[in-house]
Tab-separated table of C-alpha atoms and ligand atoms in Angstrom:
chain	number	residue	atom	x	y	z
A	951	MET	CA	17.889	-3.130	24.985
A	952	LYS	CA	19.387	-0.984	27.530
A	953	ILE	CA	23.118	-0.078	27.293
A	954	LEU	CA	25.281	1.492	29.984
A	955	ALA	CA	27.752	3.525	28.343
A	956	ILE	CA	31.119	4.832	29.429
A	957	GLU	CA	33.279	7.504	27.837
A	958	SER	CA	36.694	8.648	29.226
A	959	SER	CA	38.844	9.164	26.520
A	960	CYS	CA	40.055	12.690	27.094
A	961	ASP	CA	38.850	15.254	29.548
A	962	GLU	CA	34.982	14.391	30.216
A	963	THR	CA	34.175	11.462	32.603
A	964	ALA	CA	30.780	10.621	31.338
A	965	ALA	CA	28.165	7.805	31.594
A	966	ALA	CA	24.740	7.393	30.154
A	967	VAL	CA	22.060	4.522	29.762
A	968	VAL	CA	20.600	4.604	26.121
A	969	GLU	CA	17.607	2.390	25.147
A	970	ASP	CA	17.723	0.817	21.486
A	971	GLY	CA	20.312	3.422	20.523
A	972	ARG	CA	17.832	6.042	20.524
A	973	LYS	CA	16.083	6.994	23.783
A	974	VAL	CA	18.495	8.597	26.145
A	975	LEU	CA	17.311	7.542	29.566
A	976	SER	CA	20.334	9.124	31.342
A	977	ASP	CA	23.377	11.370	30.186
A	978	ILE	CA	25.925	12.380	32.833
A	979	VAL	CA	29.030	14.531	32.093
A	980	ALA	CA	31.939	15.638	34.188
A	981	THR	CA	34.050	17.870	32.862
A	982	GLN	CA	37.672	18.382	33.868
A	983	ILE	CA	38.290	21.760	32.126
A	984	ASP	CA	38.564	23.988	35.167
A	985	LYS	CA	41.654	21.936	36.057
A	986	HIS	CA	43.123	21.655	32.694
A	987	LYS	CA	42.539	25.300	31.670
A	988	LEU	CA	45.250	26.369	34.352
A	989	TYR	CA	47.675	24.721	31.988
A	990	GLY	CA	46.398	26.107	28.586
A	991	GLY	CA	45.629	22.159	27.545
A	992	VAL	CA	45.052	18.655	28.830
A	993	VAL	CA	47.272	17.144	30.845
A	994	PRO	CA	47.067	13.299	30.539
A	995	GLU	CA	48.336	12.503	33.750
A	996	ILE	CA	45.710	14.835	35.598
A	997	ALA	CA	43.032	13.534	33.173
A	998	SER	CA	43.528	9.796	34.196
A	999	ARG	CA	43.721	10.667	37.994
A	1000	MET	CA	40.472	12.842	37.734
A	1001	HIS	CA	38.750	9.931	35.784
A	1002	ALA	CA	39.580	7.575	38.398
A	1003	GLU	CA	38.132	9.912	41.091
A	1004	SER	CA	34.892	10.464	39.429
A	1005	ILE	CA	33.935	7.472	37.386
A	1006	TYR	CA	32.229	5.567	40.090
A	1007	SER	CA	30.045	8.756	41.039
A	1008	VAL	CA	29.125	9.489	37.441
A	1009	VAL	CA	28.153	5.750	36.607
A	1010	GLN	CA	26.114	5.610	39.612
A	1011	ALA	CA	24.287	9.115	38.710
A	1012	ALA	CA	23.627	7.572	35.304
A	1013	PHE	CA	21.959	4.410	36.735
A	1014	GLU	CA	19.950	6.760	39.390
A	1015	GLN	CA	18.813	9.105	36.483
A	1016	SER	CA	17.693	6.433	34.343
A	1017	GLY	CA	15.809	4.315	37.099
A	1018	CYS	CA	18.011	1.286	36.022
A	1019	SER	CA	20.372	-0.977	38.264
A	1020	PRO	CA	23.289	-2.862	36.699
A	1021	ASP	CA	20.803	-5.826	36.547
A	1022	GLY	CA	18.374	-3.960	34.669
A	1023	ILE	CA	20.772	-3.157	31.535
A	1024	ASP	CA	21.562	-5.534	28.858
A	1025	ALA	CA	25.190	-4.509	27.825
A	1026	VAL	CA	28.087	-2.423	28.956
A	1027	ALA	CA	29.654	-0.233	26.190
A	1028	VAL	CA	32.844	1.656	26.586
A	1029	THR	CA	35.266	3.889	24.532
A	1030	TYR	CA	38.503	1.853	23.780
A	1031	ALA	CA	40.221	4.012	20.935
A	1032	PRO	CA	41.290	6.735	20.020
A	1033	GLY	CA	42.375	8.779	22.949
A	1034	LEU	CA	44.525	9.342	25.980
A	1035	ILE	CA	45.688	5.890	27.017
A	1036	GLY	CA	45.643	6.561	30.789
A	1037	ALA	CA	42.053	8.151	30.454
A	1038	LEU	CA	40.759	5.384	28.394
A	1039	LEU	CA	41.924	2.705	30.593
A	1040	VAL	CA	40.211	4.131	33.555
A	1041	GLY	CA	36.616	3.801	31.581
A	1042	ILE	CA	37.788	0.422	30.164
A	1043	SER	CA	38.664	-1.176	33.634
A	1044	PHE	CA	35.537	0.168	35.015
A	1045	ALA	CA	33.285	-1.188	32.220
A	1046	LYS	CA	35.090	-4.485	32.346
A	1047	GLY	CA	34.494	-4.918	36.208
A	1048	LEU	CA	30.828	-3.954	35.694
A	1049	ALA	CA	30.120	-6.131	32.774
A	1050	MET	CA	31.885	-9.305	34.685
A	1051	ALA	CA	30.027	-8.529	37.913
A	1052	ALA	CA	26.558	-8.060	36.227
A	1053	GLU	CA	27.400	-10.933	33.686
A	1054	LYS	CA	26.684	-8.498	30.826
A	1055	PRO	CA	28.283	-8.361	27.393
A	1056	LEU	CA	30.903	-5.586	26.883
A	1057	ILE	CA	30.983	-3.710	23.569
A	1058	PRO	CA	34.201	-1.834	22.724
A	1059	VAL	CA	32.896	1.653	20.976
A	1060	HIS	CA	35.273	3.904	18.614
A	1061	HIS	CA	35.213	7.422	19.824
A	1062	ILE	CA	34.829	8.857	16.356
A	1063	ALA	CA	32.154	6.227	15.467
A	1064	GLY	CA	30.489	7.556	18.771
A	1065	HIS	CA	30.507	11.351	17.670
A	1066	ILE	CA	28.956	10.460	14.164
A	1067	ALA	CA	26.447	8.441	15.988
A	1068	ALA	CA	25.287	11.498	17.953
A	1069	ASN	CA	23.285	12.383	14.810
A	1070	TYR	CA	21.047	9.430	15.474
A	1071	LEU	CA	20.252	10.639	18.726
A	1072	SER	CA	19.055	13.918	17.311
A	1073	HIS	CA	17.748	12.495	13.987
A	1074	PRO	CA	16.236	9.125	14.323
A	1075	GLU	CA	15.185	9.331	10.629
A	1076	LEU	CA	18.926	9.422	9.266
A	1077	GLU	CA	20.167	6.439	7.774
A	1078	PRO	CA	23.604	5.458	5.802
A	1079	PRO	CA	24.867	5.886	3.385
A	1080	TYR	CA	25.796	9.616	3.960
A	1081	LEU	CA	28.925	11.924	4.002
A	1082	CYS	CA	29.930	13.148	7.635
A	1083	LEU	CA	32.449	15.866	8.574
A	1084	VAL	CA	33.985	15.103	11.984
A	1085	VAL	CA	35.709	18.132	13.325
A	1086	SER	CA	36.677	17.900	16.959
A	1087	GLY	CA	39.711	18.679	19.262
A	1088	GLY	CA	41.715	15.947	18.147
A	1089	HIS	CA	40.292	14.955	14.473
A	1090	SER	CA	39.339	16.504	11.175
A	1091	HIS	CA	37.880	13.850	9.019
A	1092	ILE	CA	35.600	13.335	6.043
A	1093	VAL	CA	33.872	10.011	6.366
A	1094	GLU	CA	31.797	8.146	4.005
A	1095	VAL	CA	29.551	6.392	6.287
A	1096	LEU	CA	28.654	3.208	4.546
A	1097	ASP	CA	26.297	1.613	7.170
A	1098	HIS	CA	26.037	1.881	10.737
A	1099	THR	CA	29.545	0.160	11.529
A	1100	HIS	CA	31.529	0.741	8.373
A	1101	TYR	CA	33.412	3.751	7.309
A	1102	HIS	CA	35.558	4.993	4.760
A	1103	VAL	CA	37.870	8.052	5.645
A	1104	VAL	CA	38.384	10.313	2.448
A	1105	GLY	CA	39.768	13.470	3.812
A	1106	ARG	CA	42.032	14.085	6.956
A	1107	THR	CA	44.343	16.957	8.205
A	1108	HIS	CA	48.100	16.765	7.782
A	1109	ASP	CA	48.605	18.538	10.972
A	1110	ASP	CA	46.344	20.339	13.252
A	1111	ALA	CA	42.665	19.424	13.934
A	1112	ALA	CA	40.047	21.979	13.482
A	1113	GLY	CA	39.326	22.292	17.248
A	1114	GLU	CA	43.106	22.378	18.120
A	1115	CYS	CA	43.214	25.414	15.530
A	1116	PHE	CA	40.378	27.204	17.276
A	1117	ASP	CA	41.928	26.748	20.783
A	1118	LYS	CA	45.351	27.931	19.618
A	1119	ALA	CA	43.637	31.018	17.789
A	1120	ALA	CA	41.784	31.546	20.924
A	1121	ARG	CA	44.746	31.339	23.145
A	1122	THR	CA	46.560	33.933	20.917
A	1123	LEU	CA	43.580	36.069	21.344
A	1124	GLY	CA	43.723	35.908	25.181
A	1125	TYR	CA	40.984	33.350	25.675
A	1126	GLU	CA	41.098	30.625	28.044
A	1127	TYR	CA	41.384	26.906	27.210
A	1128	PRO	CA	39.511	25.460	25.184
A	1129	GLY	CA	38.880	28.699	23.318
A	1130	GLY	CA	36.530	27.359	20.428
A	1131	LYS	CA	33.340	28.580	22.127
A	1132	PHE	CA	34.883	32.110	23.088
A	1133	ILE	CA	35.637	32.790	19.340
A	1134	ASP	CA	32.440	31.648	18.520
A	1135	GLN	CA	30.777	34.119	21.008
A	1136	ALA	CA	33.490	36.974	20.091
A	1137	ALA	CA	32.519	36.433	16.134
A	1138	LYS	CA	29.090	37.159	16.565
A	1139	SER	CA	29.861	40.829	16.861
A	1140	GLY	CA	32.765	40.852	14.664
A	1141	ASP	CA	33.461	41.584	10.879
A	1142	PRO	CA	34.317	38.577	9.187
A	1143	SER	CA	35.910	40.409	6.272
A	1144	ALA	CA	38.005	42.605	8.459
A	1145	TYR	CA	41.085	40.500	7.902
A	1146	ARG	CA	42.410	38.030	5.059
A	1147	LEU	CA	43.640	34.941	6.190
A	1148	PRO	CA	45.155	32.197	4.090
A	1149	HIS	CA	43.349	29.064	3.041
A	1150	PRO	CA	46.561	26.708	3.454
A	1151	LYS	CA	47.551	24.767	0.449
A	1152	VAL	CA	47.262	20.758	1.029
A	1153	GLN	CA	49.626	18.572	-1.257
A	1154	GLY	CA	48.049	15.273	-2.165
A	1155	CYS	CA	44.395	14.281	-1.464
A	1156	LYS	CA	42.064	17.234	-2.366
A	1157	TYR	CA	39.655	16.398	0.545
A	1158	ASP	CA	42.523	16.722	3.099
A	1159	PHE	CA	42.962	19.708	5.555
A	1160	SER	CA	45.908	21.830	6.968
A	1161	PHE	CA	45.125	24.380	9.681
A	1162	SER	CA	48.678	25.073	10.836
A	1163	GLY	CA	48.983	27.643	8.448
A	1164	LEU	CA	46.081	29.344	9.347
A	1165	LYS	CA	46.980	29.173	13.214
A	1166	THR	CA	50.231	30.570	12.373
A	1167	ALA	CA	48.765	33.342	10.448
A	1168	VAL	CA	46.446	34.357	13.470
A	1169	ILE	CA	49.697	34.359	15.592
A	1170	ASN	CA	51.580	36.494	13.284
A	1171	LEU	CA	48.645	39.079	12.885
A	1172	VAL	CA	48.371	39.356	16.819
A	1173	HIS	CA	52.185	39.761	17.359
A	1174	ASN	CA	52.924	42.089	14.403
A	1175	ALA	CA	50.106	44.366	15.496
A	1176	ALA	CA	51.575	44.278	19.384
A	1177	GLN	CA	54.969	45.038	17.954
A	1178	ARG	CA	53.618	48.301	16.110
A	1179	ASN	CA	51.589	48.945	19.229
A	1180	GLU	CA	48.532	48.820	16.999
A	1181	LYS	CA	45.169	47.759	18.580
A	1182	LEU	CA	43.545	44.959	17.160
A	1183	CYS	CA	39.766	44.316	17.314
A	1184	ARG	CA	39.659	40.780	18.733
A	1185	GLU	CA	35.767	40.290	17.554
A	1186	ASP	CA	37.030	40.906	14.028
A	1187	VAL	CA	39.768	38.590	14.379
A	1188	ALA	CA	37.637	36.069	15.695
A	1189	ALA	CA	35.085	36.505	12.976
A	1190	SER	CA	37.698	36.502	10.192
A	1191	PHE	CA	39.243	33.275	11.499
A	1192	GLN	CA	35.995	31.543	12.264
A	1193	LYS	CA	34.730	32.623	8.503
A	1194	THR	CA	37.986	30.951	7.064
A	1195	VAL	CA	37.674	27.946	9.032
A	1196	SER	CA	33.960	27.249	7.722
A	1197	ASP	CA	34.872	28.235	4.224
A	1198	ILE	CA	37.588	25.591	4.261
A	1199	LEU	CA	35.307	23.120	5.828
A	1200	VAL	CA	32.575	23.966	3.540
A	1201	GLU	CA	34.825	23.740	0.381
A	1202	LYS	CA	36.315	20.413	0.963
A	1203	THR	CA	33.148	18.593	2.313
A	1204	MET	CA	31.241	19.710	-0.529
A	1205	LEU	CA	33.989	18.851	-2.979
A	1206	ALA	CA	33.818	15.356	-1.753
A	1207	ALA	CA	30.102	14.991	-1.574
A	1208	ASP	CA	29.852	16.024	-5.114
A	1209	ASP	CA	32.606	14.092	-6.483
A	1210	LEU	CA	31.524	10.733	-4.476
A	1211	GLY	CA	27.844	11.327	-5.174
A	1212	TYR	CA	26.446	12.438	-1.652
A	1213	SER	CA	23.608	14.558	-1.099
A	1214	THR	CA	23.013	13.697	2.422
A	1215	ILE	CA	25.716	15.435	4.722
A	1216	ALA	CA	26.322	15.206	8.528
A	1217	LEU	CA	28.620	17.013	11.121
A	1218	ALA	CA	29.974	15.752	14.226
A	1219	GLY	CA	32.469	16.845	16.979
A	1220	GLY	CA	33.010	19.572	19.412
A	1221	VAL	CA	33.539	22.026	16.487
A	1222	SER	CA	30.099	21.194	14.898
A	1223	ALA	CA	28.589	23.308	17.800
A	1224	ASN	CA	30.154	26.277	16.026
A	1225	SER	CA	27.358	28.677	14.923
A	1226	GLY	CA	29.368	29.999	12.031
A	1227	VAL	CA	30.002	26.510	11.057
A	1228	ARG	CA	26.372	25.245	11.284
A	1229	GLU	CA	25.354	28.315	9.286
A	1230	ALA	CA	27.694	27.873	6.585
A	1231	PHE	CA	26.773	24.263	6.208
A	1232	SER	CA	23.086	25.134	6.345
A	1233	GLN	CA	23.258	27.822	3.679
A	1234	VAL	CA	25.078	25.866	1.085
A	1235	CYS	CA	22.944	22.650	1.686
A	1236	ARG	CA	20.013	24.739	1.402
A	1237	GLN	CA	21.168	26.204	-1.866
A	1238	LYS	CA	22.050	22.671	-3.355
A	1239	GLY	CA	18.995	21.060	-1.937
A	1240	TYR	CA	21.029	18.576	0.120
A	1241	LYS	CA	19.851	17.087	3.375
A	1242	LEU	CA	22.096	18.267	6.523
A	1243	TYR	CA	22.253	16.843	9.842
A	1244	MET	CA	23.760	18.027	12.818
A	1245	PRO	CA	23.782	16.802	16.265
A	1246	GLN	CA	22.065	18.854	19.139
A	1247	LEU	CA	24.457	21.260	20.885
A	1248	LYS	CA	24.740	18.860	23.927
A	1249	TYR	CA	25.707	15.841	21.741
A	1250	CYS	CA	28.530	17.953	19.780
A	1251	GLY	CA	31.064	17.589	22.416
A	1252	ASP	CA	32.372	14.448	24.391
A	1253	ASN	CA	29.481	12.483	25.997
A	1254	ALA	CA	28.453	8.879	26.646
A	1255	ALA	CA	25.062	9.140	25.162
A	1256	MET	CA	26.512	8.863	21.626
A	1257	ILE	CA	28.853	5.940	22.754
A	1258	GLY	CA	25.590	4.227	24.020
A	1259	CYS	CA	24.090	4.607	20.594
A	1260	GLN	CA	26.967	3.536	18.569
A	1261	GLY	CA	27.351	0.722	21.120
A	1262	TYR	CA	23.624	-0.554	19.942
A	1263	PHE	CA	24.837	-0.763	16.404
A	1264	ASP	CA	28.041	-2.319	17.352
A	1265	TYR	CA	26.229	-4.739	19.452
A	1266	LEU	CA	23.740	-5.640	16.425
A	1267	ALA	CA	26.810	-6.127	14.063
A	1268	GLY	CA	28.224	-8.577	16.855
A	1269	LYS	CA	30.805	-6.806	18.259
A	1270	ARG	CA	32.097	-7.980	21.661
A	1271	ALA	CA	35.039	-7.541	23.793
A	1272	ASP	CA	36.158	-9.864	26.830
A	1273	GLU	CA	38.428	-8.844	29.869
A	1274	SER	CA	41.491	-8.444	27.538
A	1275	LEU	CA	40.275	-5.222	26.082
A	1276	ASN	CA	42.963	-2.590	25.971
A	1277	GLY	CA	42.843	0.981	25.168
A	1278	ILE	CA	44.439	2.206	21.966
A	1279	ALA	CA	45.737	5.570	21.478
A	1280	THR	CA	45.503	6.093	17.953
A	1281	LEU	CA	43.219	3.644	15.587
A	1282	PRO	CA	41.922	5.034	12.154
A	1283	LEU	CA	38.248	4.723	11.822
A	1284	ASP	CA	38.364	2.505	8.867
A	1285	LYS	CA	40.752	0.335	10.660
A	1286	ILE	CA	38.492	-1.011	13.377
A	1287	SER	CA	39.059	-4.661	13.862
A	1288	VAL	CA	37.702	-5.583	17.232
B	292	LIG	O1	34.633	16.648	20.278
B	292	LIG	P1	35.197	17.205	21.515
B	292	LIG	O2	34.238	17.664	22.538
B	292	LIG	O3	36.531	16.606	21.997
B	292	LIG	C1	37.305	15.870	20.997
B	292	LIG	O4	36.950	14.577	20.750
B	292	LIG	O5	38.581	16.302	20.782
B	292	LIG	O6	35.947	18.613	20.705
B	292	LIG	C2	36.726	19.656	21.591
B	292	LIG	C3	36.858	20.925	20.630
B	292	LIG	C4	37.875	21.786	21.399
B	292	LIG	O7	38.797	22.100	20.497
B	292	LIG	C5	36.758	22.901	21.373
B	292	LIG	O8	37.384	24.259	21.338
B	292	LIG	C6	35.887	22.818	20.022
B	292	LIG	O9	35.589	21.404	20.081
B	292	LIG	N1	34.694	23.669	20.315
B	292	LIG	C7	34.280	24.568	19.727
B	292	LIG	C8	32.939	25.048	19.913
B	292	LIG	N2	32.738	24.209	20.938
B	292	LIG	C9	33.628	23.368	21.352
B	292	LIG	N3	34.895	25.355	18.541
B	292	LIG	C10	34.424	25.906	17.793
B	292	LIG	N4	33.095	26.538	18.151
B	292	LIG	C11	32.448	26.033	19.083
B	292	LIG	N5	31.255	26.523	19.515
B	293	LIG	ZN1	35.539	13.642	21.190
């Protein structure tokens, strides 16, 4: 079964053709980062306009690369939540038009479910149940993946997402948006024990996160040094920050895994591309004899192949949308009702 998938929830316009949920026949991602970085973050209005400009050529390129035509696919999958409403609506409207014209079923896909599914593209042997840490620019969740379409969110952030925290720390250190990958690069030549940064305390659920205190600590560290005319080593701050985030992510995820009885762990989302995070999880899972799955780097960030993969499982579970499908800005993973 071949699915044409469309993703436009934030700042990448993406389309892919995926066969049977695993075989990526094409994978096109047009990023808008160069435009948004001028403003230090994603500007929703610009994102919507840029999606509208590029969606046709991105979908056309996905068809060409796969050797398929609209008649040769079996369904259209599209991200409908969560995300920027104007951005989502561009992908949804295009997907609706395509599905109607080609007389194919339309499958609504949750973006975070797509991030989790990126693991199936890289590891065909992975089967639920397992515990997944989803860490992206907008989300930090610990999720029980019960089966391919059912989830239970057991931990979440009370404030900033992990990626947001990376981007804000990076900005404070003078890197351009989105700075997660620059922190990752800088950390490679820094000393992770150079600075002691706080592990913010979280009230309530013991698997929940809080990153705003850590962000503030980096800002204070950099500003205080500037006021005292002291020179900070950017690489050392980056390495110390990255180590602190990795420690927090590992601590909470492993606590949940042990309490809830999971020995299969997966990572997902943009921050799962971070080499420090990947190494920290690899180490702890090796020590404990747990199985660890991480998406290939190209499937950590936003892409449509992951939506095509999840769309396949959603299709098998009977999920369908009609021409009334709308975008939803905020929709918890365990409250999917479509
Ligand atoms: O999953 P994603 O592409 O988009 C959302 O759904 O939010 O995640 C983007 C986030 C950004 O905050 C970006 O800085 C971060 O992932 N990121 C990284 C790395 N690569 C991307 N953070 C740390 N290290 C990286 N190597
Ligand atoms: Zn994402």
